[in-house]
Coordinates of C-alpha atoms in Angstrom, one line a residue:
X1 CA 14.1 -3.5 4.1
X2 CA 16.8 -3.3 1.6
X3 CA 15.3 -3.3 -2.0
X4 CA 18.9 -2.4 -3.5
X5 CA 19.4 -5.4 -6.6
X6 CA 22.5 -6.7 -7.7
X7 CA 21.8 -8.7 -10.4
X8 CA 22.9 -8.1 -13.8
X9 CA 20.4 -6.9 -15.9
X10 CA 18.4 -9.2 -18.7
X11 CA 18.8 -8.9 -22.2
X12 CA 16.1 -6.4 -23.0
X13 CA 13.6 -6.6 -26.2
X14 CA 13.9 -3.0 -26.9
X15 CA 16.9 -1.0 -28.4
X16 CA 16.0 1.9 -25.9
X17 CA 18.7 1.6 -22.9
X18 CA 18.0 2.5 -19.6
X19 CA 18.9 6.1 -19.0
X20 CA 19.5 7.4 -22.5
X21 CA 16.8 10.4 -22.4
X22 CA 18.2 10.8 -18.7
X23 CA 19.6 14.8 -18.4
X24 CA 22.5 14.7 -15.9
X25 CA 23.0 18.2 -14.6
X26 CA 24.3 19.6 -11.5
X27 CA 24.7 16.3 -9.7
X28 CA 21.5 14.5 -10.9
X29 CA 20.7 11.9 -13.4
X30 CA 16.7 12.5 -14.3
X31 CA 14.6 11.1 -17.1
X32 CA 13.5 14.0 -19.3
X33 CA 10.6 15.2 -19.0
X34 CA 9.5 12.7 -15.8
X35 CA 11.0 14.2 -13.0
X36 CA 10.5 17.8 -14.7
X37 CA 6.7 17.4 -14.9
X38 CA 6.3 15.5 -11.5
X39 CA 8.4 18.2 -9.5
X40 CA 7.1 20.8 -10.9
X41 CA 3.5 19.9 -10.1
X42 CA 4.0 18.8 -6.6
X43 CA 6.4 21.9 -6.0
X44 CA 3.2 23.4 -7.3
X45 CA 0.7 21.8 -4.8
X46 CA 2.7 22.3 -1.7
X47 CA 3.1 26.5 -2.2
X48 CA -0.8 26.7 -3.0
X49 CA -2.1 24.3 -0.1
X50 CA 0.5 26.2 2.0
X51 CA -0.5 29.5 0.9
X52 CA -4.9 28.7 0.8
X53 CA -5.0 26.2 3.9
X54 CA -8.9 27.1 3.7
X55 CA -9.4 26.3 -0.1
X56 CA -7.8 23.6 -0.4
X57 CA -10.1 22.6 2.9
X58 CA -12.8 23.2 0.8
X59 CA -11.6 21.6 -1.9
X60 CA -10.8 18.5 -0.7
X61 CA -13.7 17.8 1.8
X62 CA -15.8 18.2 -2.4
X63 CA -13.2 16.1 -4.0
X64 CA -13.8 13.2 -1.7
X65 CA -17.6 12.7 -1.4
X66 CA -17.6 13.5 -5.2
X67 CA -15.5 11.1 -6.3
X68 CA -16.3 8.0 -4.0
X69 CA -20.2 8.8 -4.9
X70 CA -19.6 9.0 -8.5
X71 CA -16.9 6.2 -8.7
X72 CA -17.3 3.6 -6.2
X73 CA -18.3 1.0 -8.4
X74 CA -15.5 1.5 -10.7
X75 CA -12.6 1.0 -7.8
X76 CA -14.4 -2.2 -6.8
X77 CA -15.1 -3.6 -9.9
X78 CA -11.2 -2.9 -10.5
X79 CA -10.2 -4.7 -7.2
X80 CA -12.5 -7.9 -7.8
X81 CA -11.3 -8.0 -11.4
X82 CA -7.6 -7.8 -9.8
X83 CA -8.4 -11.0 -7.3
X84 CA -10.0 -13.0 -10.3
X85 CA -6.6 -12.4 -12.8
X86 CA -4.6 -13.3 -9.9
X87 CA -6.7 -16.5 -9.6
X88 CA -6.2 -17.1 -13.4
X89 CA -2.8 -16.8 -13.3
X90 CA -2.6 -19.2 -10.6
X91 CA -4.7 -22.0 -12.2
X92 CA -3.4 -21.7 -15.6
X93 CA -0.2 -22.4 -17.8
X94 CA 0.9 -19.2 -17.5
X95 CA 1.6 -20.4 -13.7
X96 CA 4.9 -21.8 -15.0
X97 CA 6.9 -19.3 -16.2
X98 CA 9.8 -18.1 -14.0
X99 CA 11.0 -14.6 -13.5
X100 CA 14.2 -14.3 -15.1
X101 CA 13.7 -17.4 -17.9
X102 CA 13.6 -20.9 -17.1
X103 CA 17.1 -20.9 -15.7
X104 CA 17.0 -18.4 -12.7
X105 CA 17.1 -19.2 -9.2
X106 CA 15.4 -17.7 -6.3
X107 CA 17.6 -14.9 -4.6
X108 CA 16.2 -15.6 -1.6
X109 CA 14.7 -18.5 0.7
X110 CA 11.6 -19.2 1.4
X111 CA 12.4 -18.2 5.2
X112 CA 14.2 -14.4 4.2
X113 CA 11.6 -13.8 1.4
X114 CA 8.7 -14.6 3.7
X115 CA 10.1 -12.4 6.3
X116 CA 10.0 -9.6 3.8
X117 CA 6.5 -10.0 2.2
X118 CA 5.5 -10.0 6.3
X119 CA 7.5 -6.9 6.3
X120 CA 5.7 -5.1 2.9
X121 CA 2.3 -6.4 4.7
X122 CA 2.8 -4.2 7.9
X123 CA 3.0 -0.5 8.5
X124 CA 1.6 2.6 9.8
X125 CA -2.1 1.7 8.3
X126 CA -1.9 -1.8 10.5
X127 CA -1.0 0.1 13.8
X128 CA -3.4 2.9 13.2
X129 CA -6.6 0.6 11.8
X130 CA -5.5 -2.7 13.8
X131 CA -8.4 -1.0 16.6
X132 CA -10.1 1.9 15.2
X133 CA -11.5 -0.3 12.3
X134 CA -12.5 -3.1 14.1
X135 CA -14.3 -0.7 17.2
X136 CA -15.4 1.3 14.5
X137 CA -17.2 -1.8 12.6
X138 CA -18.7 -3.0 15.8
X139 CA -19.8 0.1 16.7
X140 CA -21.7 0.7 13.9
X141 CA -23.1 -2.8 13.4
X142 CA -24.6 -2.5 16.5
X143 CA -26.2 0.7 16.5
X144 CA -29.8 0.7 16.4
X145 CA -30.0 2.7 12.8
X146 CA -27.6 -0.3 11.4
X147 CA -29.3 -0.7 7.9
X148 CA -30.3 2.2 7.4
X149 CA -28.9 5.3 5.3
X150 CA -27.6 6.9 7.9
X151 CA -25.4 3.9 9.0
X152 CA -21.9 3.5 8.3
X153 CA -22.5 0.1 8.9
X154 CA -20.7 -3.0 6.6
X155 CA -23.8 -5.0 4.5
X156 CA -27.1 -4.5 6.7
X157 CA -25.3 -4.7 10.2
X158 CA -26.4 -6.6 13.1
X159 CA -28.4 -4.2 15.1
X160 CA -28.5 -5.0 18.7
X161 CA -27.2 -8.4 18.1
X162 CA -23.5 -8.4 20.0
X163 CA -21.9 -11.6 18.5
X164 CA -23.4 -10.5 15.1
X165 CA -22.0 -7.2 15.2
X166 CA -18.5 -8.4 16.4
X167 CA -18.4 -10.8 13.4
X168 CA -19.3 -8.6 11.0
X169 CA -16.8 -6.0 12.2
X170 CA -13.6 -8.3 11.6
X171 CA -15.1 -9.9 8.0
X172 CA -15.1 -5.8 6.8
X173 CA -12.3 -5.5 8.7
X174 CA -9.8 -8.7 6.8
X175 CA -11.9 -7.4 4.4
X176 CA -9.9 -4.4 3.4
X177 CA -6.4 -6.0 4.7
X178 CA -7.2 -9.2 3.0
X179 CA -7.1 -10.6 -0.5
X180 CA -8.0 -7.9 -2.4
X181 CA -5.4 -5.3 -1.6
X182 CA -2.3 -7.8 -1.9
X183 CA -4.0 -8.6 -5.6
X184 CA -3.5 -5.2 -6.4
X185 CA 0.1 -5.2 -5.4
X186 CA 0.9 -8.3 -7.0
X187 CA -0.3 -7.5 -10.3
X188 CA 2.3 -4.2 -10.5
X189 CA 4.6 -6.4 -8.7
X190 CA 4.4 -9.2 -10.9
X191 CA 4.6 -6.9 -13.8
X192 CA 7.3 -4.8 -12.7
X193 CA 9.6 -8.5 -12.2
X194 CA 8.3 -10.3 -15.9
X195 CA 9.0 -7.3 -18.1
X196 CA 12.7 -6.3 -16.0
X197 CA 13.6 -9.7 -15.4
X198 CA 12.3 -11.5 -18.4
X199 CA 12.2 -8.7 -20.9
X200 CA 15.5 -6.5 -20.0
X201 CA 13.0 -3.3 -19.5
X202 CA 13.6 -0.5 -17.2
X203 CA 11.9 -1.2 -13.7
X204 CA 9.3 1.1 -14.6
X205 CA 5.5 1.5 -14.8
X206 CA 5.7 2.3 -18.6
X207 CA 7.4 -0.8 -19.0
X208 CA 4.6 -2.8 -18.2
X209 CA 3.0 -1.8 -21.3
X210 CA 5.3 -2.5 -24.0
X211 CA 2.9 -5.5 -25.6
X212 CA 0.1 -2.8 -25.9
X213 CA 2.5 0.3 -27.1
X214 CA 5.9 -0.8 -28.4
X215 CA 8.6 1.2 -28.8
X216 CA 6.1 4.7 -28.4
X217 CA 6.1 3.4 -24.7
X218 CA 9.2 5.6 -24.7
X219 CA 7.0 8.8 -25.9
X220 CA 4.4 10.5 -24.2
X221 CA 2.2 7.5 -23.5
X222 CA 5.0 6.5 -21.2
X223 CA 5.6 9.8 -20.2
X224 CA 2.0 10.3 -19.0
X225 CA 2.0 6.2 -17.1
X226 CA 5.0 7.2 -15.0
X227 CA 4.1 10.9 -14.0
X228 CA 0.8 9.2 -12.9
X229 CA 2.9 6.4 -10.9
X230 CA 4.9 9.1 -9.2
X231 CA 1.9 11.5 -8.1
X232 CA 0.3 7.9 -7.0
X233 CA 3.3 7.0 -5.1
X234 CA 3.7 10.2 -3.9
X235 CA 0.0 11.1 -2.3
X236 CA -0.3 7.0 -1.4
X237 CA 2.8 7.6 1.0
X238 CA 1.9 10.9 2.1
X239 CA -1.6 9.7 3.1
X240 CA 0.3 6.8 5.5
X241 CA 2.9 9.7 6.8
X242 CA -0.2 12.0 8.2
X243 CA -2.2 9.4 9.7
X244 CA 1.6 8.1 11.7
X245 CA 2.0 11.6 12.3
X246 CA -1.6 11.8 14.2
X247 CA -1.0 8.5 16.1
X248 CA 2.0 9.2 16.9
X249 CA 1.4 12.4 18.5
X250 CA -1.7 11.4 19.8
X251 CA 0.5 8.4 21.7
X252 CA 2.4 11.1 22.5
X253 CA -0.1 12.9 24.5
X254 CA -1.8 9.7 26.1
X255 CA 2.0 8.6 27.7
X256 CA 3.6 12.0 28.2
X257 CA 1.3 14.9 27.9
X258 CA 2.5 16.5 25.1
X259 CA -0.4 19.0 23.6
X260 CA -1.7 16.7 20.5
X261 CA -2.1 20.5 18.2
X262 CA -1.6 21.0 14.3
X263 CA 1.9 22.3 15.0
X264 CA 3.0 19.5 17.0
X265 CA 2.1 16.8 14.4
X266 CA 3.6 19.7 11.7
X267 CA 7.1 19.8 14.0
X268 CA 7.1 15.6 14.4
X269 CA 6.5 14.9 10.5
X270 CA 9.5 17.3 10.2
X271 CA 11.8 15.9 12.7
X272 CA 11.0 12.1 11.4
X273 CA 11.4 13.1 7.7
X274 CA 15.1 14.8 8.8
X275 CA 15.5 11.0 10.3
X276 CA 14.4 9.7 7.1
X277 CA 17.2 12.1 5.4
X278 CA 19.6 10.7 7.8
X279 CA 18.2 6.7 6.8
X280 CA 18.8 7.8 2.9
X281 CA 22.1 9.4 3.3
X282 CA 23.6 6.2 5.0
X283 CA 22.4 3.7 2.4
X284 CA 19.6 1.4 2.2
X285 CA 21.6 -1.3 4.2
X286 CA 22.8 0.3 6.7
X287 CA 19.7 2.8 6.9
X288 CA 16.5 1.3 6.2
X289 CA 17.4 -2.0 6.5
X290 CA 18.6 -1.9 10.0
X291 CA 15.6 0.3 11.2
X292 CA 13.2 -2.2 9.5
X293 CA 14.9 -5.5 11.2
X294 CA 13.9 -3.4 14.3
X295 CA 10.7 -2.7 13.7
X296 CA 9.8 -6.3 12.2
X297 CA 11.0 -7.1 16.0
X298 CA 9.3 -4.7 18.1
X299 CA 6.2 -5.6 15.8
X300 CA 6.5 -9.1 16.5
X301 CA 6.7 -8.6 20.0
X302 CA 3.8 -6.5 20.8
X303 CA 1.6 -8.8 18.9
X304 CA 3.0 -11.6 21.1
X305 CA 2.7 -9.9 24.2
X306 CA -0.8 -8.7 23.4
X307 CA -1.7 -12.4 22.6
X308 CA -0.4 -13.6 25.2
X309 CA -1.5 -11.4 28.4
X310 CA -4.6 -10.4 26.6
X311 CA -8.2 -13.1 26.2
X312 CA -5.9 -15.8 24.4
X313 CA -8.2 -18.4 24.4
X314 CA -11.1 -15.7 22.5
X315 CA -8.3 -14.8 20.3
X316 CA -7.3 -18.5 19.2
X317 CA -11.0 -18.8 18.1
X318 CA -11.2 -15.6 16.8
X319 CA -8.9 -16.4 14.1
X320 CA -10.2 -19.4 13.0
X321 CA -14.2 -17.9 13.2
X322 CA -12.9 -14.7 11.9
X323 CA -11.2 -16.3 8.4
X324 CA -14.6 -18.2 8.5
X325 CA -16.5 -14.8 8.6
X326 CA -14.6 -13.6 6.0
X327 CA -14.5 -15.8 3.0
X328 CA -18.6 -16.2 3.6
X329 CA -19.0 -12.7 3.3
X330 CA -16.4 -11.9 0.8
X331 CA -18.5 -12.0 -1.7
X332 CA -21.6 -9.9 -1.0
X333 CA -18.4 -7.3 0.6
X334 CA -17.1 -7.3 -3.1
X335 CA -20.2 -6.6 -4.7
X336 CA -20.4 -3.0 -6.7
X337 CA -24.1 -3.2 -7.2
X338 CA -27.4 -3.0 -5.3
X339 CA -26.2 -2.2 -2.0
X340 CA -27.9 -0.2 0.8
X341 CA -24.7 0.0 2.6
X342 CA -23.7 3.8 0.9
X343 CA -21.4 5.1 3.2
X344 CA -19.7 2.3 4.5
X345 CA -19.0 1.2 0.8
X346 CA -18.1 4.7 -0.4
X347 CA -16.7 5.8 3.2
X348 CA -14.5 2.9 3.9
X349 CA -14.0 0.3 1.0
X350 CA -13.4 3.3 -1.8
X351 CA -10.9 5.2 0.3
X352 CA -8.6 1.6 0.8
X353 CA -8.6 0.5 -2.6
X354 CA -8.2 4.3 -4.0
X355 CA -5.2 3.9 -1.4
X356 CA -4.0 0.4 -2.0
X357 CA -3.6 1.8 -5.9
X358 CA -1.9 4.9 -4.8
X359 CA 0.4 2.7 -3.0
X360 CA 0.9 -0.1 -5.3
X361 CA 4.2 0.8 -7.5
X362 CA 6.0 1.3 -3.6
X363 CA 5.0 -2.1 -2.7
X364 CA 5.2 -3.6 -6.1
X365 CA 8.6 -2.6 -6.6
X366 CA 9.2 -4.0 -3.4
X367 CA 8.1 -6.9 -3.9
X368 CA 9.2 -7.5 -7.6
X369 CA 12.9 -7.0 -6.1
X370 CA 12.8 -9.8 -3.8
X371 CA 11.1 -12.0 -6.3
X372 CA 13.5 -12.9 -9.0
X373 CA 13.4 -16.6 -9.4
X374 CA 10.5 -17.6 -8.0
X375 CA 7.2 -18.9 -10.7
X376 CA 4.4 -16.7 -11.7
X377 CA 2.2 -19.5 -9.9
X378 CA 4.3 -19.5 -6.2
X379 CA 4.7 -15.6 -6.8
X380 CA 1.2 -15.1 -6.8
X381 CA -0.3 -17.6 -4.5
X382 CA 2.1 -16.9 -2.0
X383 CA 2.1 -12.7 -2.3
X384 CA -1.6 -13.5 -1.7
X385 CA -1.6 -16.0 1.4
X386 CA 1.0 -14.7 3.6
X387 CA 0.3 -11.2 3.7
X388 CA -3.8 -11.6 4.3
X389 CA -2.9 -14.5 6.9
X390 CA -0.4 -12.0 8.4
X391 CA -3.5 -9.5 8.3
X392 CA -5.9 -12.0 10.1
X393 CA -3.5 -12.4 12.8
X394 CA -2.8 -9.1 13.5
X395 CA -6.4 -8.0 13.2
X396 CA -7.5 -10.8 15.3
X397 CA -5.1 -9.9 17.9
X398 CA -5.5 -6.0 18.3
X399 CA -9.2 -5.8 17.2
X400 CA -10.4 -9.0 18.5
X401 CA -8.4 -7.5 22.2
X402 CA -10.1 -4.0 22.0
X403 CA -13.8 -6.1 21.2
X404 CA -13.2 -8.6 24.1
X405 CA -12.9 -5.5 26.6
X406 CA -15.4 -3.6 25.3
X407 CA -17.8 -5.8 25.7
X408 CA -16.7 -6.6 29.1
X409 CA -17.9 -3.3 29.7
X410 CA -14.7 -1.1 29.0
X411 CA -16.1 2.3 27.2
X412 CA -13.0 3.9 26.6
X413 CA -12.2 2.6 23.4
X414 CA -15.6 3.3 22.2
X415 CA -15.5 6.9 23.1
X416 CA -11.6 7.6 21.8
X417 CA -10.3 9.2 18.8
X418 CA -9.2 6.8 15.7
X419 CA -5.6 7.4 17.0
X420 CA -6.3 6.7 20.2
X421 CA -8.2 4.0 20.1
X422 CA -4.7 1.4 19.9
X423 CA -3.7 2.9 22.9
X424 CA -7.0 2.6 24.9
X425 CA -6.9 -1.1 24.2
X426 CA -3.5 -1.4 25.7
X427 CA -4.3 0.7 28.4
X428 CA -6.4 -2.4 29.9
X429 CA -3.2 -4.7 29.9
X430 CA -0.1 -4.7 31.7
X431 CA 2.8 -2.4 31.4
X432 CA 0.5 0.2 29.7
X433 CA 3.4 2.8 29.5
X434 CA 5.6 0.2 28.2
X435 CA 3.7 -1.3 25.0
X436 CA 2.2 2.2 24.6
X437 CA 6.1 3.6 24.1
X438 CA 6.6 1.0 22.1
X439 CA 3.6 1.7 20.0
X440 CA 4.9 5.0 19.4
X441 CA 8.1 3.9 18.2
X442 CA 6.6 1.0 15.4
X443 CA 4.4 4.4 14.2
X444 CA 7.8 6.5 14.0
X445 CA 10.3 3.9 12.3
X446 CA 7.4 3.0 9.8
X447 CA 7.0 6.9 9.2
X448 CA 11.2 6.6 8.2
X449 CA 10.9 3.5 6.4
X450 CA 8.4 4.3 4.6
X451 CA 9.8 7.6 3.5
X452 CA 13.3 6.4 2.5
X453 CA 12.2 3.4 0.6
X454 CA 9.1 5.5 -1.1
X455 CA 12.1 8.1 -1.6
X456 CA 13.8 5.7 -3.5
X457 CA 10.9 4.0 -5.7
X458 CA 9.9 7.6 -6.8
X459 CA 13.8 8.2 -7.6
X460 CA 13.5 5.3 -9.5
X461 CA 11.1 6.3 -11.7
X462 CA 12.0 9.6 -12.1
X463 CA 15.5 8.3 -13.0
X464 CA 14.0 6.3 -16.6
X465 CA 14.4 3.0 -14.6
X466 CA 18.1 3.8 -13.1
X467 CA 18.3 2.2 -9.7
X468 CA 21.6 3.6 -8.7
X469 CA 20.6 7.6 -9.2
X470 CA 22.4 9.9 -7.0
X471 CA 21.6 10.6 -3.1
X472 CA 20.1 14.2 -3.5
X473 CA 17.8 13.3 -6.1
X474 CA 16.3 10.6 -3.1
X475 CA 16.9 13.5 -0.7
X476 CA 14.6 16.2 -2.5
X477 CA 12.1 13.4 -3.1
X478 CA 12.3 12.3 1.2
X479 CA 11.4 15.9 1.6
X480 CA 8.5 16.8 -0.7
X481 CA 7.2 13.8 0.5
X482 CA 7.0 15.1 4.2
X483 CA 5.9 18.6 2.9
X484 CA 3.2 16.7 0.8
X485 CA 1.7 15.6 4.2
X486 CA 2.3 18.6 6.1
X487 CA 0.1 20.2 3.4
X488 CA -2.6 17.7 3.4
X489 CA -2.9 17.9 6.8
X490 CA -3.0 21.6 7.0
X491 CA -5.2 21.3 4.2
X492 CA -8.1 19.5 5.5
X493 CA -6.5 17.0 8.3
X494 CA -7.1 13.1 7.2
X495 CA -10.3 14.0 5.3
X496 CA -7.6 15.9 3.2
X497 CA -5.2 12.9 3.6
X498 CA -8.0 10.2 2.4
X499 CA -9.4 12.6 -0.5
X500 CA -5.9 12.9 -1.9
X501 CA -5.3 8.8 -2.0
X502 CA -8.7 8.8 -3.9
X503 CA -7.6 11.6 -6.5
X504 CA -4.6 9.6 -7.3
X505 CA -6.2 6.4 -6.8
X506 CA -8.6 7.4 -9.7
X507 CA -6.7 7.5 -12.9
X508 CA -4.0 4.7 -11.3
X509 CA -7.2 2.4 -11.2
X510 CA -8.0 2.8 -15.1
X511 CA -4.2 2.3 -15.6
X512 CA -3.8 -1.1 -13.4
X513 CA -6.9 -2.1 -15.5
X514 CA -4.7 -1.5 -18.5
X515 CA -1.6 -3.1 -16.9
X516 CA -3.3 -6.2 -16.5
X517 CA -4.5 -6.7 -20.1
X518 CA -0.8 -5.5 -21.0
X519 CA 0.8 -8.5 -18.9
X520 CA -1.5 -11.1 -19.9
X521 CA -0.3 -10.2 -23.2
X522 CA 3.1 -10.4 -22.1
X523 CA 2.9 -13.6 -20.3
X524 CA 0.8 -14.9 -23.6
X525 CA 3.8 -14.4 -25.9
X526 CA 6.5 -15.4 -23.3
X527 CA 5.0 -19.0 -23.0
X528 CA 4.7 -19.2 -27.2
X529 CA 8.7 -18.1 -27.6
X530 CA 10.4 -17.4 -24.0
X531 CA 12.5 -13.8 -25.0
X532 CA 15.7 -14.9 -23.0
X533 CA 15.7 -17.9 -26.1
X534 CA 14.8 -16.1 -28.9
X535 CA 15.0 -12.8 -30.6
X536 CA 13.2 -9.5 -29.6
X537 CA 11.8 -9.5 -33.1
X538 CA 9.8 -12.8 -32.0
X539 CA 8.4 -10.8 -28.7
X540 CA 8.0 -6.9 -30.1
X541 CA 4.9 -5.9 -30.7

């Protein structure tokens, strides 16, 4: 998915120019003291998780508990208030405005740019979840402690109660694939677009709060907002990478037999990241691009196959009962306050916010460079619908699949592994070897996509906004990314991997908080005296 932009850039409402505190040395073209600070610290983190495997174990499997128990109701209270400004926007004035003043036309049709909001709305967290969340749900919604402390069950579950536990497992389930994540990405997104399209600012986090900071957005405040972004991006992208690398090799193991040990998924996360260097090397459009047209495909036609030998006619219901089952129980689901449901709330809904923020300037970015043109109002609404009616689908498909056979009395995905629990379900349709292979392959090209466009958004940032930096700069970026999740995963396996999306996820939360005061602002003043017909003395702060 190309996210390469060749528009010429806005009039901007700042003197600074994109660039200008940039150092080019040796070959690169960095923003001073950005990349500096960010490389250094996660240079830093790889040689000491490296070096103390069993500390940073330890450290990590305190980080976690101590941080969802301490903060849960601060990352749902941030995602609620994310849905409800999304909402607002929607309803309201502001609605109107267009990205890129009232003039600008929509790159893209509603048919390509679709295609690619589908495409930022699947991954490796879709094939890896898409059964183990689901089973998992059900699972515990059944179990005779449901609604107790011990459970890990969603709300108070549905002990013994079949029908009651499979709904309940797919409302948690579109739960955390649903509205709330695609608000988060559509608030950076949004905000990346307005203040680069609309306000000539570099396509940066910092940018987002020039209403609140001015011109010392430039400083130290910015300085701070974009390392933040970076470590975000970063740890978001090497949470996704570890948990391919585990499906992958454990898909690896169920088809072929390869030993499913630390060093193998150590020795595939280095072979797919060298991919990834090959993916940045050749360009976006003739890398990434390609590879992700692919994998839209392949994606596509696994669902379809799935849907089609698997229980259709459950799975045609399923979507329209499980959408129904999700917007009644929305609600209590968003609610930060006296719940009984501890661990399921701190276990499950923490760790995919913390890791829908980590990820959110990747897919905001993404998203903001497909967008120019469109209005705030069919920006929003439609960022929001397609992706979570993507999500239903898919979740329907897989999860409703696996919960069809395992209540026809087929154990196996019950008793599996979370990796192995995709490939279980499949191995109860035809053409097991087939699908499973083919499994395998959406994982790896999602690992390589992933890590090339994430390569690039990082680059980005660390380049003052520039989105034409040199290759290496991408290059070192593809592989600290793939020695980030090497380390994680030495360092703790995915309790590491989860714990570090939360660490990041923490601080990003109080800044998207920010961000979204900032662009209200923004949006406030652009509907009083539009920048792109006025002065930047009628917008500056």
């Amino acid at each position: 998915m190309s996210i390469e932009a060749d528009q010429p850039p806005a009039p901007s409402v700042s003197d600074y120019e994109i660039g200008q505190d940039n150092v080019q040395k040796f070959g690169l073209d960095v923003h001073n003291p950005v990349f500096a600070i960010s490389s250094a610290l996660v240079v830093l983190f790889v040689l000491i998780a490296l070096a103390l495997p069993g500390q940073s174990e330890d450290f990590f499997g305190w980080l976690r508990p101590t941080l969802t128990a301490q903060f849960d109701w601060l990352f749902l209270i941030a995602a609620d208030i994310f849905v409800l400004f999304c909402l607002l926007l929607i309803v309201t004035p502001f609605g109107n405005l267009r990205l890129g003043g009232k003039e600008a036309r929509p790159d893209y049709g509603y048919v390509g740019w679709f295609s690619m909001l589908f495409a930022a709305g699947m991954g490796i967290g879709l094939m890896f979840y898409g059964v183990s969340e689901p089973m998992t749900h059900f699972d515990s919604s059944l179990a005779a402690n449901a609604g107790t402390a011990e459970s890990w069950a969603p709300l108070a579950g549905a002990a013994g109660d079949e029908l009651g536990a499979r709904r309940l497992a797919m409302a948690a389930t579109i739960f955390h694939w649903g509205l709330h994540p695609w608000a988060i990405y559509a608030v950076v997104g949004l905000a990346l677009a307005f203040f680069s399209y609309n306000w000539g600012l570099p396509l940066t986090i910092r940018s987002a709060f020039y209403p609140l900071l001015g011109e010392r957005v430039w400083g130290w405040p910015g300085h701070l907002v974009d390392c933040l972004a970076v470590f975000a991006t970063l740890f978001g992208l090497a949470t996704s990478l570890g948990l391919g690398a585990e499906q992958a090799i454990t898909g690896l193991n169920f088809l072929f037999g390869i030993p499913d040990t630390m060093l193998s998924r150590v020795i595939l996360i280095c072979i797919i990241t060298s991919i990834a260097l090959g993916s940045v090397v050749a360009g976006l459009d003739s890398g990434v691009k390609r590879l992700s047209e692919l994998n839209m495909g392949l994606a596509l036609l696994l669902l379809a196959f799935v849907f089609l030998v698997g229980p259709t006619l459950v799975l045609l219901r399923g979507f329209a009962g499980n959408t129904v089952a999700y917007l009644q129980d929305v609600i209590p689901l968003s609610n930060p306050f006296g719940r009984d449901d501890f661990n399921f709330r701190t276990g499950w809904t923490t760790f995919y916010w913390a890791w829908w923020m980590s990820w959110s300037p990747f897919v905001g970015m993404f998203i903001a460079r497909v967008s120019r043109g469109r209005t705030v109002r069919e920006f929003v609404t439609c960022v929001l619908i397609v992706p979570t009616v993507v999500s239903i689908i898919w979740m329907t498909v897989f999860g409703g699949t696996a919960l069809t056979e395992t209540l026809a009395g087929y154990t196996g995905i019950t008793d599996a592994d979370l990796p192995l629990k995709l490939f279980e379900m499949l191995s109860q349709l035809p053409l097991t070897a087939i699908t499973s292979f083919i499994g395998i392959v959406l994982v790896i090209v999602f690992f390589v996509t992933s890590s090339d466009s994430g390569s690039l958004v990082i680059d980005t940032i660390t380049a003052g906004g520039k989105v034409d930096a040199p290759v290496p700069q991408r290059v070192f970026w593809a592989c600290f990314e793939g020695l980030v999740a090497i380390a994680l995963l030495l360092g703790g396996g995915l309790a590491s991997l989860q714990a570090a999306a939360i660490a990041t996820g923490f601080p990003f939360a109080l800044i998207l908080l920010g961000l979204c005061w900032s662009l209200f602002i923004g949006l406030r003043r652009e509907r009083k005296a539009p920048f792109l017909e006025t002065t930047a003395a009628d917008v500056a702060p």
